[in-house]
Coordinates of C-alpha atoms and ligand atoms in Angstrom, one line a residue:
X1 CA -86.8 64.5 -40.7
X2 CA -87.7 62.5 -37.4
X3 CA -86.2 59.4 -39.4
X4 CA -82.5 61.7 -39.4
X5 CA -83.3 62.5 -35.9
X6 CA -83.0 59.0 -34.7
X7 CA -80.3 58.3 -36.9
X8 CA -78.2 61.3 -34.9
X9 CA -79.2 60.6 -31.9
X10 CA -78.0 57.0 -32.6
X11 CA -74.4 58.5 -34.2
X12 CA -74.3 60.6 -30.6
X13 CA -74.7 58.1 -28.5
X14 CA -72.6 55.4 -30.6
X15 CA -69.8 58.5 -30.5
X16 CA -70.0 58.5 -26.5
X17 CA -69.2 54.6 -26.1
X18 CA -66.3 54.6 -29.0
X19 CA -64.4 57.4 -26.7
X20 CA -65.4 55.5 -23.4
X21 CA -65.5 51.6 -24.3
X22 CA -61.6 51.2 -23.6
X23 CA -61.7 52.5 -20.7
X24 CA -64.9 50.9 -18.6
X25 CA -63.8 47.5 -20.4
X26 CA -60.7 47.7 -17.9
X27 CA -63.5 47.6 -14.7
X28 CA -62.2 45.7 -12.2
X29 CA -66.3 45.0 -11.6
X30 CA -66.4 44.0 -15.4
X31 CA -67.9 40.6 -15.5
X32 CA -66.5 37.8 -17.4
X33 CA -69.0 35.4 -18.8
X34 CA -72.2 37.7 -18.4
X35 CA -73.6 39.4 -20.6
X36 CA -72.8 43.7 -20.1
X37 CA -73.0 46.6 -22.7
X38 CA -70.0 48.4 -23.1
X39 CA -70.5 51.5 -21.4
X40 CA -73.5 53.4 -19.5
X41 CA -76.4 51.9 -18.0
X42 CA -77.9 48.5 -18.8
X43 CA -81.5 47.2 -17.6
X44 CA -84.3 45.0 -19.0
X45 CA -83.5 42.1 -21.9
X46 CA -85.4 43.3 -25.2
X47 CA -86.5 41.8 -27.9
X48 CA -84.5 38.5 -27.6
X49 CA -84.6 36.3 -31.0
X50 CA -82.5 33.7 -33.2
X51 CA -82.8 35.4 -36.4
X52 CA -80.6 34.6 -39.3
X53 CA -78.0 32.4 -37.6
X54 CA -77.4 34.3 -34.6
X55 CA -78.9 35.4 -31.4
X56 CA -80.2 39.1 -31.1
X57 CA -80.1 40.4 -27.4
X58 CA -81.6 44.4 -27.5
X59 CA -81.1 45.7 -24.1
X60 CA -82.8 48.9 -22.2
X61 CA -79.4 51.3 -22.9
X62 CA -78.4 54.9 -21.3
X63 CA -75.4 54.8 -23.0
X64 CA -74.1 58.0 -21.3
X65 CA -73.3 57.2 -17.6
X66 CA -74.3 54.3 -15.3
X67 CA -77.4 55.1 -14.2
X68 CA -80.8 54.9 -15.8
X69 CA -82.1 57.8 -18.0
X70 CA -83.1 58.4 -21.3
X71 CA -83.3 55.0 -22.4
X72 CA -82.5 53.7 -26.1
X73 CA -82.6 49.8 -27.1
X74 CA -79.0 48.8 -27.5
X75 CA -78.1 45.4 -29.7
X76 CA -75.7 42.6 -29.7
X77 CA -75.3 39.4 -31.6
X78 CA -73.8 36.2 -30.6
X79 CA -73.4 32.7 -31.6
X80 CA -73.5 30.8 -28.5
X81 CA -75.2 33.7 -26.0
X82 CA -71.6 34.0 -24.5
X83 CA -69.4 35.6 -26.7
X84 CA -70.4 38.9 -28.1
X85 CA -70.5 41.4 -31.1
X86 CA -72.0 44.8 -30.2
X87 CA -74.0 46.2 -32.7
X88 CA -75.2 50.1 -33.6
X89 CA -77.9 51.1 -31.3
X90 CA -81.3 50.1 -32.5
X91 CA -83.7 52.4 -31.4
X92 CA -82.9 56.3 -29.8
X93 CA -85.6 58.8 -28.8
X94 CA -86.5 60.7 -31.5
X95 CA -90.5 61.2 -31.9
X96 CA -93.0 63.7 -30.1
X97 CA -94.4 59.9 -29.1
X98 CA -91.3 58.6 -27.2
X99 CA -89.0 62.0 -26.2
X100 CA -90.0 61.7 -22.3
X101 CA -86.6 63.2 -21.1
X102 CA -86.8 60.8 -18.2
X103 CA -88.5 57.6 -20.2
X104 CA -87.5 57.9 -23.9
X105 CA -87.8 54.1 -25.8
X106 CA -88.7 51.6 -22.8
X107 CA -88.8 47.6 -23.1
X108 CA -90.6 45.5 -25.9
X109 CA -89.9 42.6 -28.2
X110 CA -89.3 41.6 -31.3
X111 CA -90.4 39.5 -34.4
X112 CA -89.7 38.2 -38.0
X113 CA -92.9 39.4 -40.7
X114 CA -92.4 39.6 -44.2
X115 CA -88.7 38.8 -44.1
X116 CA -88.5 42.0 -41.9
X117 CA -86.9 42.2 -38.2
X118 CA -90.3 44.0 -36.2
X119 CA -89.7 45.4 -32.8
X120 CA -92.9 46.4 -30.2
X121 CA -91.5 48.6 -28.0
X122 CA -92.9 51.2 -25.3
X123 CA -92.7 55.2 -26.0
X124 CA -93.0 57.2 -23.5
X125 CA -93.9 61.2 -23.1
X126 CA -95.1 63.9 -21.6
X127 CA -97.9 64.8 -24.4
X128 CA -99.2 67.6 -21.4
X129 CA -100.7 64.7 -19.6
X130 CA -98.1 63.6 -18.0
X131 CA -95.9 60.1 -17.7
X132 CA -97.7 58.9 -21.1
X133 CA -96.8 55.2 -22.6
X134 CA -98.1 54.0 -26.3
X135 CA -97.2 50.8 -27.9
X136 CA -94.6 51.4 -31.1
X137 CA -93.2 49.9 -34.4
X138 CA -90.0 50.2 -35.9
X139 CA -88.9 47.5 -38.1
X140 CA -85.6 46.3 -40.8
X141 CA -84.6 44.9 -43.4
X142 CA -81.2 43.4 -42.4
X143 CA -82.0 43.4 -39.1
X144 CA -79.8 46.1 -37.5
X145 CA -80.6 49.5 -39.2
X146 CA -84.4 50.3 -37.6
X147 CA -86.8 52.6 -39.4
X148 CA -90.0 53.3 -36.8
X149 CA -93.5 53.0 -38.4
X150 CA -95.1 56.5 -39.7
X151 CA -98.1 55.4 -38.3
X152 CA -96.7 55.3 -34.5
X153 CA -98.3 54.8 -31.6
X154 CA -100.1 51.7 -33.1
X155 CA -101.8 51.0 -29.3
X156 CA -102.7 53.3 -26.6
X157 CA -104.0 52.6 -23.3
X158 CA -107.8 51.3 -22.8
X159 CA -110.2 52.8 -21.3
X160 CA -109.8 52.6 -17.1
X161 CA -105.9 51.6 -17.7
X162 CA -103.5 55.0 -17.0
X163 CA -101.6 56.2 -19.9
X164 CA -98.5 55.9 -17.0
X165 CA -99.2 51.9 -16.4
X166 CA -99.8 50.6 -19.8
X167 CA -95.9 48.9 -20.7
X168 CA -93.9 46.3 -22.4
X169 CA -95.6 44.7 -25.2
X170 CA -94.1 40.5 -25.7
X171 CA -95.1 39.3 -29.1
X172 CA -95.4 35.8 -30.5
X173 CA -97.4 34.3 -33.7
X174 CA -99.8 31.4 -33.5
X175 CA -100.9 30.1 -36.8
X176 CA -101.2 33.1 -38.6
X177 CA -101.9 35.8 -36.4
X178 CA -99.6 37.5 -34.0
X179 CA -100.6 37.8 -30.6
X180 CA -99.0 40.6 -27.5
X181 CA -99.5 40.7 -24.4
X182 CA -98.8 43.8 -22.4
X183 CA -98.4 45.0 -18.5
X184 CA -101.4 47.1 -17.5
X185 CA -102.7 48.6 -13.8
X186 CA -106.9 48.6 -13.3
X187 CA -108.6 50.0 -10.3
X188 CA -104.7 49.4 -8.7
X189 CA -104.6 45.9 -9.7
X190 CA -102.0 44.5 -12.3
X191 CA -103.4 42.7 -15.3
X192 CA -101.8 41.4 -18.4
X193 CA -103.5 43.1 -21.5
X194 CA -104.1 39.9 -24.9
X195 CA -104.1 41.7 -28.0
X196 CA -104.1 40.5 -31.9
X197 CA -102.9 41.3 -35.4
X198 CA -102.4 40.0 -38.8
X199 CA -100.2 42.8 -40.2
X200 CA -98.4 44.1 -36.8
X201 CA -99.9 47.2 -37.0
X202 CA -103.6 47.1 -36.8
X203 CA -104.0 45.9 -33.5
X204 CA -107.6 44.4 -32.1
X205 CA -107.8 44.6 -28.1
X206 CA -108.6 40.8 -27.1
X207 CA -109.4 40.6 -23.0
X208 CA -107.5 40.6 -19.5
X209 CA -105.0 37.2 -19.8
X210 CA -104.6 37.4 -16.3
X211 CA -105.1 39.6 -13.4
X212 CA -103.7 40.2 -9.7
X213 CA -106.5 40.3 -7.2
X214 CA -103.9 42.3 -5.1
X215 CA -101.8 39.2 -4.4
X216 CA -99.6 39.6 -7.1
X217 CA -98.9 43.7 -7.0
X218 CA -100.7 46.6 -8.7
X219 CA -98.7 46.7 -11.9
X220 CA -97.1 44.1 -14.0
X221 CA -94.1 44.7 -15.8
X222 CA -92.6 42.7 -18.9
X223 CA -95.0 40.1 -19.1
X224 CA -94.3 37.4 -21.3
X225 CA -96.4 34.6 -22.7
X226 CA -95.6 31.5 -24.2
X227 CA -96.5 27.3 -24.7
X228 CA -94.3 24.9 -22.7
X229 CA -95.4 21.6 -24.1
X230 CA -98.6 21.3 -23.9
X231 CA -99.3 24.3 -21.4
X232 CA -98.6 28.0 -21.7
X233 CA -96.6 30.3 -19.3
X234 CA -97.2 33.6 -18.4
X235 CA -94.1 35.3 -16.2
X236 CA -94.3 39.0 -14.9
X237 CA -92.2 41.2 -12.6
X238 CA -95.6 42.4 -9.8
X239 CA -94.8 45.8 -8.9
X240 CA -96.4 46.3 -5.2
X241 CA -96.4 42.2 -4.6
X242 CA -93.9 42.4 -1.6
X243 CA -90.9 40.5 -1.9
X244 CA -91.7 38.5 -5.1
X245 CA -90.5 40.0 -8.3
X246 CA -90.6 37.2 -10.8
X247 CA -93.4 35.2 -10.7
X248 CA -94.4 32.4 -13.4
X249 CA -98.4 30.8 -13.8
X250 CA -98.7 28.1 -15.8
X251 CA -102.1 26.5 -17.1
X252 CA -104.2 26.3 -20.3
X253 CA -104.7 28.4 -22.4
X254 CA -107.5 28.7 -25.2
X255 CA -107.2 30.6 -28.8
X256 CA -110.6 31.4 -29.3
X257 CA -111.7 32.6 -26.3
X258 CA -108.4 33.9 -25.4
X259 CA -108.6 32.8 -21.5
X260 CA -105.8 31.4 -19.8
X261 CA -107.0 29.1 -16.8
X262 CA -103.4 28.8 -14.8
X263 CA -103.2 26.2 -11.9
X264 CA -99.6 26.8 -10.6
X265 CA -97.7 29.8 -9.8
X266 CA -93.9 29.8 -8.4
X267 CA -91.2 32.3 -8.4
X268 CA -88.3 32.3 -11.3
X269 CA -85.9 33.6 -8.8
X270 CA -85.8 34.5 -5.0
X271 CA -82.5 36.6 -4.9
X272 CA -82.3 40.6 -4.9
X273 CA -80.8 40.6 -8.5
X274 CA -83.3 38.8 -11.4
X275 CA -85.9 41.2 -12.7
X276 CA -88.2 41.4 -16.4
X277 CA -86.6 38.1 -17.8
X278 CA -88.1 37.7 -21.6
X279 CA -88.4 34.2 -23.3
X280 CA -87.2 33.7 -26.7
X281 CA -86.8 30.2 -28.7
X282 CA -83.3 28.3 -29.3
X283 CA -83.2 26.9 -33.1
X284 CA -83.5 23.4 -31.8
X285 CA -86.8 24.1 -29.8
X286 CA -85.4 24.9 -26.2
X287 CA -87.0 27.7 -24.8
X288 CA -84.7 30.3 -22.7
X289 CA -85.1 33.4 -20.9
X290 CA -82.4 36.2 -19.5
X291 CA -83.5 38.0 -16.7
X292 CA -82.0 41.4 -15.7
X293 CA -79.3 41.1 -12.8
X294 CA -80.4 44.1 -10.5
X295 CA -83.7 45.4 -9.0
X296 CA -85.3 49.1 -8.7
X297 CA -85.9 51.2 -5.6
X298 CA -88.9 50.3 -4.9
X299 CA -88.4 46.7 -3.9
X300 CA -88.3 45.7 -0.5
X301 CA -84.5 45.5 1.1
X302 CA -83.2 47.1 -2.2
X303 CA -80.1 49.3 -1.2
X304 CA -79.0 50.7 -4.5
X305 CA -77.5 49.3 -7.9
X306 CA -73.8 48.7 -6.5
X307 CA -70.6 50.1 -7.0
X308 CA -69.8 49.7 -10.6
X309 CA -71.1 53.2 -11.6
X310 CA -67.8 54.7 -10.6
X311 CA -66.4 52.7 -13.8
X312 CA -68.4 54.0 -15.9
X313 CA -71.2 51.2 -16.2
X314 CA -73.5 49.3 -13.9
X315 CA -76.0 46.2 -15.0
X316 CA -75.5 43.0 -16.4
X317 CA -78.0 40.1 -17.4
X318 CA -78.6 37.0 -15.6
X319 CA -77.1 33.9 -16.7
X320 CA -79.6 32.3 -19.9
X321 CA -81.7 29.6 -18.9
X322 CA -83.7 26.7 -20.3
X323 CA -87.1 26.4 -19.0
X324 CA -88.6 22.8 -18.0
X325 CA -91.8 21.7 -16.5
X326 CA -91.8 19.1 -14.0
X327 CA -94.5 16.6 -14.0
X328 CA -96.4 18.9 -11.7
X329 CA -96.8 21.4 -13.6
X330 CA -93.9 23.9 -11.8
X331 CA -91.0 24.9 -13.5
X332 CA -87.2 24.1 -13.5
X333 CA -84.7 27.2 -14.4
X334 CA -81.3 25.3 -15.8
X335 CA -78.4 27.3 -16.8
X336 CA -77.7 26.7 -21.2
X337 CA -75.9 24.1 -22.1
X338 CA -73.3 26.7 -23.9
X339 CA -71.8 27.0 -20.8
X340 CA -70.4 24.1 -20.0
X341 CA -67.9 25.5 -23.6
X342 CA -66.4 27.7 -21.5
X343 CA -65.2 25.1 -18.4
X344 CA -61.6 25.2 -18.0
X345 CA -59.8 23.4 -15.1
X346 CA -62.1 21.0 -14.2
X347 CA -61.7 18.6 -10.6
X348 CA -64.1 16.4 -9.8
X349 CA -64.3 14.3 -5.8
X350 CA -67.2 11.4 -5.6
X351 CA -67.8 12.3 -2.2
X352 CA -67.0 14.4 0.1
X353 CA -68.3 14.1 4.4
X354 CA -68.2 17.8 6.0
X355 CA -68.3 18.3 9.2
X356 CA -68.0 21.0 11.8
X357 CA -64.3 21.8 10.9
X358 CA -63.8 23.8 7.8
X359 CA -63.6 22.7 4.4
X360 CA -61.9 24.2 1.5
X361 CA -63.2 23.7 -1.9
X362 CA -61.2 24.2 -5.1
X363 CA -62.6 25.7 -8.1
X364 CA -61.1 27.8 -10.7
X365 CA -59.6 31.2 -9.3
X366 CA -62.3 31.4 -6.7
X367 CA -64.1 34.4 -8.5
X368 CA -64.8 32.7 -12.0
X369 CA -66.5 29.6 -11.4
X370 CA -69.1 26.5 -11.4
X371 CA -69.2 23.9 -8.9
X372 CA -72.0 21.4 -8.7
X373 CA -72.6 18.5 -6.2
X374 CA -75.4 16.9 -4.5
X375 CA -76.2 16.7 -0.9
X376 CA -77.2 12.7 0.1
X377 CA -79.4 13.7 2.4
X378 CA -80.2 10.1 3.2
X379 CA -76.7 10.3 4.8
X380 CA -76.8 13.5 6.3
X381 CA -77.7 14.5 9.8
X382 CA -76.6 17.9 10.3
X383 CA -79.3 20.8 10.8
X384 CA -77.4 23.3 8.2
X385 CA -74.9 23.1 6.1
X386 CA -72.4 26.4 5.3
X387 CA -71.3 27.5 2.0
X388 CA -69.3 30.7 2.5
X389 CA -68.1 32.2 -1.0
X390 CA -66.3 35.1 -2.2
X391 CA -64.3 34.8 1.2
X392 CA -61.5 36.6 2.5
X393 CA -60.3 40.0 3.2
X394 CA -62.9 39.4 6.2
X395 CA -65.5 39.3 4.4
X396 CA -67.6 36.6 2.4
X397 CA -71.4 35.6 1.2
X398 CA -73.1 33.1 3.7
X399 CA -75.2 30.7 1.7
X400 CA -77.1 28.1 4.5
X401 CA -79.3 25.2 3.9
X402 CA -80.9 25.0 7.0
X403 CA -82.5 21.4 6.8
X404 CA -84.2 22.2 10.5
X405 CA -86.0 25.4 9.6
X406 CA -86.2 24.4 5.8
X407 CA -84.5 27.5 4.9
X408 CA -82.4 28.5 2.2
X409 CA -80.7 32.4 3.1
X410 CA -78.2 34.1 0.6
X411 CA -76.4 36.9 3.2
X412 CA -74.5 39.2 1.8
X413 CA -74.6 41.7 4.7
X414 CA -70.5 41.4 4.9
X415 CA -69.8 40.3 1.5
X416 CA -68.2 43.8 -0.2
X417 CA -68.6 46.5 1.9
X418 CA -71.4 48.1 -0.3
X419 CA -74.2 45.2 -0.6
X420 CA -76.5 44.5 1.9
X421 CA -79.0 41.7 2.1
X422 CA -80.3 38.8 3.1
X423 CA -82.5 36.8 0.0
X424 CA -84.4 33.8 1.6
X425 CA -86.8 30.5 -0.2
X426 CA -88.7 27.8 1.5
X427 CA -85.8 25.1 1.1
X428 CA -87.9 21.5 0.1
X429 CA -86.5 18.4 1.7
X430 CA -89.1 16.4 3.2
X431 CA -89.0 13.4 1.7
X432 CA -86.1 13.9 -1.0
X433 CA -83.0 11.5 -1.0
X434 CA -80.9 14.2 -2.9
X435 CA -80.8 17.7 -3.1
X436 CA -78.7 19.0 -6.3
X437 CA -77.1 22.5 -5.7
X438 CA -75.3 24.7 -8.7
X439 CA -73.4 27.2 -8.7
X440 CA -71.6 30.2 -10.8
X441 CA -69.5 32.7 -9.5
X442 CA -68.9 35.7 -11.8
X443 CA -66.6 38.6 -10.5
X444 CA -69.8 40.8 -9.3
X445 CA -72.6 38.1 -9.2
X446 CA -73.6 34.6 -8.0
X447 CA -76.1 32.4 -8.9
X448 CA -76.7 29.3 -6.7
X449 CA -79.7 27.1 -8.3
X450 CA -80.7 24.1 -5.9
X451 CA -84.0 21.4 -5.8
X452 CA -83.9 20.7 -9.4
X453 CA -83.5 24.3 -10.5
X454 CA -87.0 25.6 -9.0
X455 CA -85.0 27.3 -5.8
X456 CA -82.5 30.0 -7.3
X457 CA -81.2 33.0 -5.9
X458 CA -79.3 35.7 -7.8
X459 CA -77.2 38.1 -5.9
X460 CA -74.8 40.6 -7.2
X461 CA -71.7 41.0 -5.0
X462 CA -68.6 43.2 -5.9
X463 CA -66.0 41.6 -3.9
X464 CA -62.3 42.1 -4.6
X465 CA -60.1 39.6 -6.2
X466 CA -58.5 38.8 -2.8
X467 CA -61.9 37.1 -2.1
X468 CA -61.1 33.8 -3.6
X469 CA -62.0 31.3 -0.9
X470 CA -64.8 28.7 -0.6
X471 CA -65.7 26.9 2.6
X472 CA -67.8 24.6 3.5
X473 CA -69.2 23.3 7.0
X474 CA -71.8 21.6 8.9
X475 CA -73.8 22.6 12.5
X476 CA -74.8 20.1 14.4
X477 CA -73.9 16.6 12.8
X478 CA -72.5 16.0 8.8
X479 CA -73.1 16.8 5.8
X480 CA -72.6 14.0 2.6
X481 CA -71.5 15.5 -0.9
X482 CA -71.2 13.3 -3.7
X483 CA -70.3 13.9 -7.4
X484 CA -68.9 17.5 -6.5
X485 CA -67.5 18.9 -10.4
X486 CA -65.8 22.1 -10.2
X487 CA -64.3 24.2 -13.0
X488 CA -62.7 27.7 -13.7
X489 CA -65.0 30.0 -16.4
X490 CA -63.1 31.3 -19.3
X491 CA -63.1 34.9 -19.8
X492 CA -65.3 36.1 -22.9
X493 CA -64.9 39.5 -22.8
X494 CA -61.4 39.3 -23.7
X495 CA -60.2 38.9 -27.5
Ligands
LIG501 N1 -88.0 48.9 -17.3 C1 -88.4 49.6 -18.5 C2 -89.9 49.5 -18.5 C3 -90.2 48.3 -17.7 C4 -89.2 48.4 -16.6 C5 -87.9 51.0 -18.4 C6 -88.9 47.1 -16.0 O1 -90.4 49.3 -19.9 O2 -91.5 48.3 -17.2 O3 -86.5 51.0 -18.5 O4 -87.6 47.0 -15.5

């Protein structure tokens, strides 16, 4: 009976987005190369994967309206994590386990065993003791029809962890057992739960990975775990850690004794829009991770989740992106490869001296675009130097690398008349020759990477399409671009 349950509720909810896809598709906040769902309310990446000749993305779905709800896993499939085919919806709240009218079927993972498709996911319920959250099964055999395990919850919360703060299972195999690691709160402190299995159901409690000792936050959400090399990385989004909301450790880590001894920690992103980014591997062995482009309400300077409600949506995902470790253990965030597929109208100056008076820069229509270059900072004698984009209308987004106070700030405080904001990082530049700075403009987002892709900032702005200008200019002396590469993005949304 339950099994028909989830198959209606599925059937409902895919009836909803066939009667309002057309419509929210003409947006005018619709991105163009990121990824969206097609209607409703989109949040965390789920269960990412490569499996049989195409990537999986499962998504934290309320396909109704565009705010978060009731939450179901939605599914797409792609062959180059740009270009789309929406699947049914995988999973719909349908058990006494996972019915929590304002919870439902929150984020997991997923995994290949016996030629099946497994997903871990968290189910949340009231179960009379209030806002309770088990780890769940539900599996496939062709990878888009889901069945969820009879013997559901397979985990529940340890002893000294609340049922409320016990989320998002990330699973990976090692040899031949699986191993998960889950988000957990002790004593107000967030820890990241190690668990084991040979047969994804019976599940053996292994010790604390990690824990905060209050400097990283009181709860950790979507951990994730995984070997870079010869290391392993562990990323979480702290709840309660102040302005950081992705942070990565990396260190060694230790099968039988399950302790990971970290010795570097950074931050994936320092804008107000990348949140519970999950790593999953590329068939030819990079490993990438999609981060969620908006924040929650209880993050500091968080305002609210934009504008795009009105069309009947509201959240895309971050742009993929490899993960590298420097020779210092730290880690570098690169955009994929695949993108450079969808470059259309590419200029390219070797170098470019910018000064006090105002620079225009070309690329694409303004609003869909990449443009790289590098700053020769040998050459350069300025104290800041201006990027304004998305400009005009009077209004634009003030991006300034402020070589004096070794400051980068994103400020979006007149950008769209809705988004508010200014994201900052520690800018490094003592002793560098060259600073490299990336960046993509979508139509409601921007994402400038700079200082080998460890300094990123993600900011969602829903400026109008008169807001096509980019500017450049220096205070107090010049600025030296060389190599500067700009293109127009191709649409991928459109058929
Ligand atoms: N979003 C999910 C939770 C997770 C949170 C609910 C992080 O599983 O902890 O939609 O954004």
């Amino acid at each position: 009976m339950s099994r028909e349950l989830m198959i209606q509720n599925i059937e409902k909810a895919q009836k909803e987005i066939d009667t309002k896809k057309d419509i929210v598709k003409t947006g005018k906040m619709r991105q163009h190369y990121h990824f969206m769902a097609q209607t409703g309310w989109l949040n965390d990446p789920n269960g990412l994967i490569f499996y049989k000749g195409k990537y999986h993305f499962f998504f934290q779905y309320n396909p109704y309206y565009g705010f978060w709800d009731y939450m179901h896993w939605g599914h797409a499939v792609s062959d180059d994590l740009l270009h789309w085919e929406y699947l049914p919806l995988a999973l719909a709240p349908s058990e006494a386990y996972d019915d929590h009218m304002r919870g439902g079927c929150f984020s997991g993972s997923s995994i290949v065993y016996e030629d099946k498709l497994f997903l871990m996911y968290t189910a949340t319920t009231n179960a009379g003791k209030g806002f309770e959250q088990t780890q769940c099964i539900a599996y496939s055999d062709d990878g888009i029809h889901f069945e969820k395990y009879e013997g559901n919850p397979v985990i529940t919360a340890p002893e000294g962890v609340p049922a409320c703060q016990f989320r998002d299972p990330k699973v990976w195999k090692h040899e031949d057992t699986f191993y998960m690691v889950c988000g957990a709160s002790r004593d107000n402190k967030a820890q990241a739960l190690l668990y084991k299995t040979t047969d994804m159901v019976h599940w053996e409690y292994v010790n604390v990975l990690a824990e905060s000792r209050g400097e990283w936050g009181y709860m950790w959400e979507c951990p994730d775990f995984y070997p870079l090399g010869d290391q392993y990385v562990l990323m979480f989004s702290p709840m309660g850690a102040g302005e950081r909301t992705v942070v990565y450790l990396t260190g060694d880590f230790d099968y039988s004794t399950g302790k990971f001894d970290y010795h570097t920690s950074g931050e994936i992103d320092w804008g107000f829009d990348y949140y519970a980014p999950q790593s999953f591997m590329a068939p030819d062995g990079r490993r990438l991770i999609v981060g969620w482009a908006n924040a929650w309400d209880w993050m500091p300077f968080w305002k609210d989740w934009g504008p795009a409600y009105k069309e009947g949506w509201c959240g895309s995902f971050n742009l993929t992106r490899e993960v590298r470790m420097s020779d210092n253990g730290t880690l570098q965030f690169v955009p994929v490869k695949e993108l450079e597929r969808i470059r259309t109208n590419g200029k390219n100056i070797k170098a470019l001296t910018v000064a006090q008076t105002v620079t225009n820069l070309a690329a694409g229509d303004g609003i869909s675009f990449e443009l790289k270059f590098s700053i020769n900072l040998d050459e350069t004698d300025a104290k800041q130097f201006v990027m304004e984009l998305r400009k005009g209308a009077g209004k634009k987004v003030i991006c300034t690398f402020d070589f004096e106070h070794t400051q980068l700030t994103v400020d979006r405080n007149n950008s769209d008349g809705w988004s508010k904001g200014i994201s900052r990082s520690v800018l490094a530049v003592h002793n560098k020759k060259v600073l490299d700075v990336h960046v993509f403009s979508d139509q409601s987002s921007l994402e400038i990477f700079t200082d080998c892709y460890q300094n990123n900032h993600s900011n969602n702005v829903f400026a109008g399409n008169d807001q096509n200008e980019i500017n450049v200019y220096a205070y107090g002396g010049k600025v030296c671009l060389t190599d500067i590469e700009s293109y127009g993005l191709e649409d991928c949304y459109q058929k």
